[in-house]
Tab-separated table of C-alpha atoms (C1' of nucleotides) and ligand atoms in Angstrom:
chain	number	residue	atom	x	y	z
M	205	UNK	CA	-125.201	-50.169	-0.597
M	206	UNK	CA	-122.604	-49.500	2.144
M	207	UNK	CA	-119.074	-48.402	0.892
M	208	UNK	CA	-116.250	-46.918	2.632
M	209	UNK	CA	-118.124	-44.001	4.304
M	210	UNK	CA	-121.096	-45.915	5.369
M	211	UNK	CA	-118.887	-48.550	6.786
M	212	UNK	CA	-116.786	-46.045	8.761
M	213	UNK	CA	-120.061	-44.640	10.175
M	214	UNK	CA	-121.212	-47.970	11.309
M	215	UNK	CA	-117.641	-48.757	12.882
M	216	UNK	CA	-117.615	-45.339	14.813
M	217	UNK	CA	-121.131	-46.086	16.113
M	218	UNK	CA	-120.342	-49.504	17.063
M	219	UNK	CA	-117.256	-48.976	18.855
M	220	UNK	CA	-118.643	-47.573	22.269
M	221	UNK	CA	-121.274	-50.365	22.308
M	222	UNK	CA	-119.027	-53.367	21.967
M	223	UNK	CA	-115.359	-52.407	22.719
M	224	UNK	CA	-114.286	-54.163	25.802
M	225	UNK	CA	-117.336	-56.530	25.848
M	226	UNK	CA	-116.846	-60.246	26.434
M	227	UNK	CA	-118.935	-62.480	23.859
M	228	UNK	CA	-120.869	-64.888	26.095
M	229	UNK	CA	-122.605	-66.559	23.224
M	230	UNK	CA	-122.700	-66.695	19.535
M	231	UNK	CA	-126.036	-67.424	17.760
M	232	UNK	CA	-125.947	-68.672	14.083
M	233	UNK	CA	-129.540	-68.525	12.819
M	234	UNK	CA	-128.658	-68.538	9.107
M	235	UNK	CA	-125.473	-70.469	8.556
M	236	UNK	CA	-125.481	-69.103	4.940
M	237	UNK	CA	-123.983	-65.873	6.283
M	238	UNK	CA	-120.762	-67.699	7.259
M	239	UNK	CA	-120.162	-69.548	4.080
M	240	UNK	CA	-117.914	-71.218	3.253
M	241	UNK	CA	-117.027	-71.482	6.777
M	242	UNK	CA	-118.771	-73.995	9.077
M	243	UNK	CA	-120.839	-72.769	12.089
M	244	UNK	CA	-118.367	-74.326	14.499
M	245	UNK	CA	-115.609	-71.873	13.178
M	246	UNK	CA	-117.173	-68.790	14.465
M	247	UNK	CA	-118.655	-70.433	17.477
M	248	UNK	CA	-115.446	-71.859	18.718
M	249	UNK	CA	-113.376	-68.845	17.779
M	250	UNK	CA	-115.502	-66.080	19.306
M	251	UNK	CA	-117.264	-67.673	22.200
M	252	UNK	CA	-115.841	-66.296	25.565
M	253	UNK	CA	-113.591	-64.008	23.705
M	254	UNK	CA	-113.284	-60.194	24.293
M	255	UNK	CA	-113.658	-57.667	21.771
M	256	UNK	CA	-110.614	-55.501	22.040
M	257	UNK	CA	-111.070	-53.148	19.209
M	258	UNK	CA	-113.193	-52.380	16.296
M	259	UNK	CA	-111.584	-51.441	13.103
M	260	UNK	CA	-112.395	-51.088	9.361
M	261	UNK	CA	-110.339	-51.905	6.330
M	262	UNK	CA	-111.786	-51.061	2.902
M	263	UNK	CA	-115.459	-52.176	3.255
M	264	UNK	CA	-114.873	-54.615	6.150
M	265	UNK	CA	-115.517	-54.385	9.737
M	266	UNK	CA	-112.901	-56.071	11.933
M	267	UNK	CA	-113.716	-57.146	15.498
M	268	UNK	CA	-110.385	-57.757	16.904
M	269	UNK	CA	-110.694	-60.201	19.612
M	270	UNK	CA	-108.174	-61.057	22.535
M	271	UNK	CA	-107.535	-64.051	20.308
M	272	UNK	CA	-108.434	-63.991	16.659
M	273	UNK	CA	-110.831	-61.666	14.773
M	274	UNK	CA	-114.282	-61.620	13.257
M	275	UNK	CA	-114.880	-59.858	9.927
M	276	UNK	CA	-118.086	-58.416	8.674
M	277	UNK	CA	-119.046	-57.530	5.072
M	278	UNK	CA	-122.274	-56.048	4.248
M	279	UNK	CA	-122.116	-56.333	0.499
M	280	UNK	CA	-125.385	-54.829	-0.782
M	281	UNK	CA	-127.765	-54.944	2.006
M	282	UNK	CA	-126.106	-56.178	5.137
M	283	UNK	CA	-126.778	-54.210	8.461
M	284	UNK	CA	-126.416	-54.512	12.175
M	285	UNK	CA	-129.094	-54.623	14.786
M	286	UNK	CA	-128.745	-53.854	18.510
M	287	UNK	CA	-130.789	-55.626	21.189
M	288	UNK	CA	-131.106	-54.785	24.653
M	289	UNK	CA	-130.208	-58.308	25.791
M	290	UNK	CA	-130.544	-61.920	25.151
M	291	UNK	CA	-134.202	-62.003	25.942
M	292	UNK	CA	-135.035	-59.371	23.185
M	293	UNK	CA	-132.757	-61.078	20.658
M	294	UNK	CA	-134.178	-64.515	21.103
M	295	UNK	CA	-137.863	-63.108	21.233
M	296	UNK	CA	-137.544	-61.045	18.109
M	297	UNK	CA	-134.800	-62.798	15.815
M	298	UNK	CA	-136.638	-63.861	12.715
M	299	UNK	CA	-139.947	-64.226	14.811
M	300	UNK	CA	-143.320	-63.669	13.105
M	301	UNK	CA	-144.731	-61.052	15.467
M	302	UNK	CA	-142.495	-57.931	15.914
M	303	UNK	CA	-139.753	-59.879	14.340
M	304	UNK	CA	-136.390	-58.790	12.863
M	305	UNK	CA	-134.385	-60.521	10.234
M	306	UNK	CA	-131.068	-61.718	12.071
M	307	UNK	CA	-128.548	-64.144	10.359
M	308	UNK	CA	-125.876	-64.127	13.331
M	309	UNK	CA	-125.777	-62.643	16.679
M	310	UNK	CA	-123.282	-61.903	19.391
M	311	UNK	CA	-124.551	-62.033	23.086
M	312	UNK	CA	-122.577	-59.606	25.399
M	313	UNK	CA	-122.892	-58.878	28.977
M	314	UNK	CA	-124.723	-55.737	28.163
M	315	UNK	CA	-126.732	-55.885	24.894
M	316	UNK	CA	-126.567	-58.294	22.042
M	317	UNK	CA	-125.556	-57.301	18.275
M	318	UNK	CA	-127.087	-58.992	15.299
M	319	UNK	CA	-125.729	-59.092	11.613
M	320	UNK	CA	-128.517	-59.298	9.012
M	321	UNK	CA	-128.713	-59.289	5.384
M	322	UNK	CA	-132.131	-60.480	3.734
M	323	UNK	CA	-130.403	-61.309	0.540
M	324	UNK	CA	-127.694	-63.387	2.288
M	325	UNK	CA	-124.858	-61.750	0.282
M	326	UNK	CA	-123.180	-60.180	3.302
M	327	UNK	CA	-120.710	-62.373	5.370
M	328	UNK	CA	-119.472	-63.039	8.858
M	329	UNK	CA	-116.170	-64.765	9.039
M	330	UNK	CA	-113.714	-66.094	11.905
M	331	UNK	CA	-109.900	-65.947	11.639
M	332	UNK	CA	-107.164	-66.649	13.952
M	333	UNK	CA	-105.025	-63.931	12.024
M	334	UNK	CA	-105.884	-61.169	9.642
M	335	UNK	CA	-103.404	-62.813	7.116
M	336	UNK	CA	-105.671	-65.751	7.035
M	337	UNK	CA	-108.386	-63.925	5.302
M	338	UNK	CA	-107.524	-63.652	1.691
M	339	UNK	CA	-109.968	-60.796	1.106
M	340	UNK	CA	-108.439	-58.845	3.748
M	341	UNK	CA	-104.934	-59.646	2.991
M	342	UNK	CA	-105.167	-58.750	-0.713
M	343	UNK	CA	-106.800	-55.276	0.070
M	344	UNK	CA	-104.981	-52.297	-1.565
M	345	UNK	CA	-104.583	-48.874	0.233
M	346	UNK	CA	-107.438	-47.778	2.200
M	347	UNK	CA	-108.796	-44.466	0.651
M	348	UNK	CA	-109.100	-42.790	3.825
M	349	UNK	CA	-105.646	-43.692	5.113
M	350	UNK	CA	-102.790	-41.192	5.102
M	351	UNK	CA	-100.784	-43.653	2.882
M	352	UNK	CA	-103.306	-42.781	0.017
M	353	UNK	CA	-101.384	-40.080	-1.643
M	354	UNK	CA	-101.095	-38.588	-5.035
M	355	UNK	CA	-97.692	-40.299	-5.433
M	356	UNK	CA	-99.168	-43.691	-4.669
M	357	UNK	CA	-102.253	-43.334	-6.695
M	358	UNK	CA	-100.020	-42.322	-9.650
M	359	UNK	CA	-97.904	-45.520	-9.300
M	360	UNK	CA	-100.991	-47.695	-9.002
M	361	UNK	CA	-102.625	-46.096	-12.060
M	362	UNK	CA	-99.346	-46.513	-14.129
M	363	UNK	CA	-99.524	-50.186	-13.492
M	364	UNK	CA	-102.970	-50.586	-14.851
M	365	UNK	CA	-104.456	-50.673	-18.384
M	366	UNK	CA	-107.937	-51.000	-17.249
M	367	UNK	CA	-110.749	-48.498	-17.682
M	368	UNK	CA	-110.755	-46.074	-14.735
M	369	UNK	CA	-114.026	-46.987	-13.438
M	370	UNK	CA	-112.867	-50.661	-13.121
M	371	UNK	CA	-109.694	-49.653	-11.544
M	372	UNK	CA	-111.488	-47.691	-8.837
M	373	UNK	CA	-113.744	-50.650	-8.047
M	374	UNK	CA	-110.710	-52.998	-7.616
M	375	UNK	CA	-110.186	-53.343	-4.064
M	376	UNK	CA	-106.772	-54.770	-4.522
M	377	UNK	CA	-105.571	-51.402	-5.685
M	378	UNK	CA	-107.507	-48.780	-3.825
M	379	UNK	CA	-110.043	-50.104	-0.896
M	380	UNK	CA	-113.259	-48.766	-0.029
M	381	UNK	CA	-114.945	-47.426	-3.324
M	382	UNK	CA	-117.930	-49.057	-4.627
M	383	UNK	CA	-120.002	-48.422	-7.801
M	384	UNK	CA	-121.413	-45.217	-6.425
M	385	UNK	CA	-118.471	-43.466	-5.048
M	386	UNK	CA	-116.394	-44.483	-8.220
M	387	UNK	CA	-118.930	-42.758	-10.367
M	388	UNK	CA	-118.807	-39.576	-8.164
M	389	UNK	CA	-115.278	-39.530	-7.882
M	390	UNK	CA	-114.771	-39.471	-11.747
M	391	UNK	CA	-117.502	-36.736	-12.104
M	392	UNK	CA	-115.787	-34.498	-9.695
M	393	UNK	CA	-112.373	-35.306	-11.293
M	394	UNK	CA	-114.021	-34.543	-14.785
M	395	UNK	CA	-112.608	-37.711	-16.139
M	396	UNK	CA	-114.063	-40.318	-18.602
M	397	UNK	CA	-114.793	-43.551	-16.761
M	398	UNK	CA	-113.592	-45.391	-19.922
M	399	UNK	CA	-110.042	-43.865	-19.976
M	400	UNK	CA	-107.261	-46.373	-19.294
M	401	UNK	CA	-105.706	-46.135	-15.864
M	402	UNK	CA	-102.281	-45.590	-17.288
M	403	UNK	CA	-103.312	-42.770	-19.740
M	404	UNK	CA	-103.807	-40.049	-16.946
M	405	UNK	CA	-101.471	-37.180	-17.004
M	406	UNK	CA	-100.116	-35.785	-13.667
M	407	UNK	CA	-102.522	-33.067	-13.533
M	408	UNK	CA	-105.330	-35.665	-13.996
M	409	UNK	CA	-104.081	-38.018	-11.345
M	410	UNK	CA	-104.086	-34.925	-8.838
M	411	UNK	CA	-107.492	-34.047	-9.755
M	412	UNK	CA	-108.657	-37.792	-9.277
M	413	UNK	CA	-106.848	-38.130	-5.927
M	414	UNK	CA	-108.524	-34.895	-4.613
M	415	UNK	CA	-111.934	-36.047	-5.962
M	416	UNK	CA	-111.716	-39.437	-4.311
M	417	UNK	CA	-110.827	-37.826	-0.886
M	418	UNK	CA	-113.246	-35.138	-0.866
M	419	UNK	CA	-116.193	-37.296	-2.073
M	420	UNK	CA	-115.437	-39.719	0.749
M	421	UNK	CA	-115.065	-37.002	3.381
M	422	UNK	CA	-118.279	-35.444	2.339
M	423	UNK	CA	-120.245	-38.559	2.377
M	424	UNK	CA	-118.695	-39.617	5.719
M	425	UNK	CA	-120.028	-36.361	7.312
M	426	UNK	CA	-123.426	-37.231	5.627
M	427	UNK	CA	-123.278	-40.729	7.076
M	428	UNK	CA	-122.376	-39.538	10.724
M	429	UNK	CA	-125.313	-37.085	10.823
M	430	UNK	CA	-127.498	-38.537	11.847
M	431	UNK	CA	-125.356	-41.423	12.973
M	432	UNK	CA	-126.713	-44.980	12.257
M	433	UNK	CA	-129.233	-46.280	14.566
M	434	UNK	CA	-128.865	-50.090	15.136
M	435	UNK	CA	-131.991	-50.073	17.326
M	436	UNK	CA	-134.128	-49.411	14.255
M	437	UNK	CA	-133.899	-52.311	11.607
M	438	UNK	CA	-135.462	-50.069	9.086
M	439	UNK	CA	-132.918	-47.314	9.535
M	440	UNK	CA	-130.826	-46.372	6.461
M	441	UNK	CA	-128.424	-43.562	5.701
M	442	UNK	CA	-130.398	-40.366	4.700
M	443	UNK	CA	-129.684	-37.455	2.509
M	444	UNK	CA	-126.862	-39.048	0.473
M	445	UNK	CA	-128.940	-38.401	-2.611
M	446	UNK	CA	-128.374	-34.697	-2.214
M	447	UNK	CA	-124.606	-34.993	-2.536
M	448	UNK	CA	-124.701	-37.247	-5.771
M	449	UNK	CA	-123.782	-35.624	-8.911
M	450	UNK	CA	-123.769	-38.496	-11.418
M	451	UNK	CA	-124.632	-41.764	-9.721
M	452	UNK	CA	-128.392	-42.635	-10.268
M	453	UNK	CA	-129.133	-39.536	-12.208
M	454	UNK	CA	-129.441	-41.107	-15.739
M	455	UNK	CA	-131.180	-38.299	-17.950
M	456	UNK	CA	-131.094	-35.643	-15.456
M	457	UNK	CA	-129.034	-32.584	-16.179
M	458	UNK	CA	-125.255	-32.604	-15.161
M	459	UNK	CA	-124.912	-30.023	-12.359
M	460	UNK	CA	-121.876	-28.607	-13.976
M	461	UNK	CA	-122.736	-28.279	-17.662
M	462	UNK	CA	-126.173	-29.214	-17.990
M	463	UNK	CA	-126.025	-32.085	-20.398
M	464	UNK	CA	-127.976	-35.207	-19.708
M	465	UNK	CA	-126.221	-37.775	-17.441
M	466	UNK	CA	-125.575	-40.991	-19.279
M	467	UNK	CA	-125.738	-44.530	-17.978
M	468	UNK	CA	-123.378	-47.124	-19.756
M	469	UNK	CA	-122.375	-50.622	-18.710
M	470	UNK	CA	-118.809	-51.317	-17.731
M	471	UNK	CA	-117.762	-54.837	-16.776
M	472	UNK	CA	-121.487	-55.768	-16.169
M	473	UNK	CA	-122.387	-52.629	-13.863
M	474	UNK	CA	-123.801	-49.170	-14.470
M	475	UNK	CA	-121.574	-46.366	-14.801
M	476	UNK	CA	-123.201	-42.819	-14.625
M	477	UNK	CA	-121.308	-39.965	-16.065
M	478	UNK	CA	-121.443	-36.760	-18.100
M	479	UNK	CA	-120.390	-37.267	-21.702
M	480	UNK	CA	-119.801	-33.398	-22.148
M	481	UNK	CA	-117.713	-32.570	-19.243
M	482	UNK	CA	-115.978	-35.868	-18.343
M	483	UNK	CA	-112.881	-36.198	-20.728
C	182	DA	C1'	-99.686	-62.410	-13.004
C	183	DG	C1'	-103.714	-60.221	-14.201
C	184	DC	C1'	-107.658	-60.082	-16.507
C	185	DG	C1'	-112.546	-61.557	-17.832
C	186	DT	C1'	-116.502	-64.256	-16.799
C	187	DC	C1'	-119.670	-66.888	-14.046
C	188	DT	C1'	-122.021	-67.215	-9.681
C	189	DC	C1'	-124.360	-66.329	-5.522
C	190	DC	C1'	-129.168	-64.631	-3.304
C	191	DT	C1'	-133.526	-62.376	-2.881
C	192	DG	C1'	-136.285	-57.866	-2.632
C	193	DC	C1'	-138.311	-55.284	-5.560
C	194	DA	C1'	-139.913	-53.257	-10.232
C	195	DA	C1'	-142.140	-54.060	-14.346
C	196	DG	C1'	-145.255	-56.492	-17.006
C	197	DC	C1'	-149.480	-59.082	-17.851
N	226	DT	C1'	-155.206	-57.358	-7.754
N	227	DG	C1'	-151.891	-60.920	-7.705
N	228	DC	C1'	-148.747	-63.654	-10.065
N	229	DT	C1'	-144.536	-64.438	-12.799
N	230	DT	C1'	-140.227	-62.804	-14.613
N	231	DG	C1'	-135.921	-60.413	-14.654
N	232	DC	C1'	-132.600	-57.559	-12.758
N	233	DA	C1'	-129.008	-55.721	-9.396
N	234	DG	C1'	-124.744	-55.908	-7.374
N	235	DG	C1'	-119.527	-56.952	-4.333
N	236	DA	C1'	-116.400	-60.221	-4.204
N	237	DG	C1'	-114.649	-64.897	-4.907
N	238	DA	C1'	-113.978	-69.013	-7.831
N	239	DC	C1'	-112.396	-70.500	-11.988
N	240	DG	C1'	-110.100	-70.529	-16.479
N	241	DC	C1'	-107.251	-68.558	-19.950
Z	726	ZN	ZN1	-121.399	-32.146	-17.450
DNA sequence: AGCGTCTCCTGCAAGC
DNA sequence: TGCTTGCAGGAGACGC
């Protein structure tokens, strides 16, 4: 599932393709991807507008238009697909022969961009201002931003009694971490995911901060080499398994101490961790 | 205010 | 082999 590093890699790859381009036409093949907004909202806001800049906040992609903005969220399986032009888009979108799943597409002077999520969890939303999006407006500090400091993390942790794992998943505190990189950060920081956030000592806060930053930086490097290929709808990030130390490794030996990695459930989702060396 | 719980949706794995 | 069943998972809505 795309978390901060994957979304950042997508954004960097997308920039040269769409920045400065005029959106001639918006196609909404599956309106569910816009829910709860009506189709008219995106069509009216984005048609004939120019994409001035592409940004990322947490796991959101922002297409900043000359008036208003479009947000993309991939949730679990969302992805982008690039077409050479309107003809290829209309010929292949959801077609039986040589088809590609496409929920929403933007047609440019040069090329066309499709948003697709076969599970229809991902969303494309249109806003007049970033503040109109409650999801965007409530995001906490982006984990890759320079504002994400040890001091800031210490303050945030001190405000929360929730288990560390739940704290890291809360996008209103630190934005960008999902299940995978939360588990990985806690493994690198040698911290028990069940610990209350406010229980961390200063030394442990420093370790967690360092772990988050380095895990994301390493993953981003991985996500950029090779960079995403929007021309291939089957494409997905390769080689991320190689850097994983806890996530998805239930029963396998901890790379630090050799004990078996455990899987437990926290707030309805899986946490992978080493019971012996995460304290 | 903040936390817990339910819901969305569908590909895929597991089971028969 | 082919069908059914159940599960995963990020974020928003809702309720206490
Ligand atoms: Zn260990």
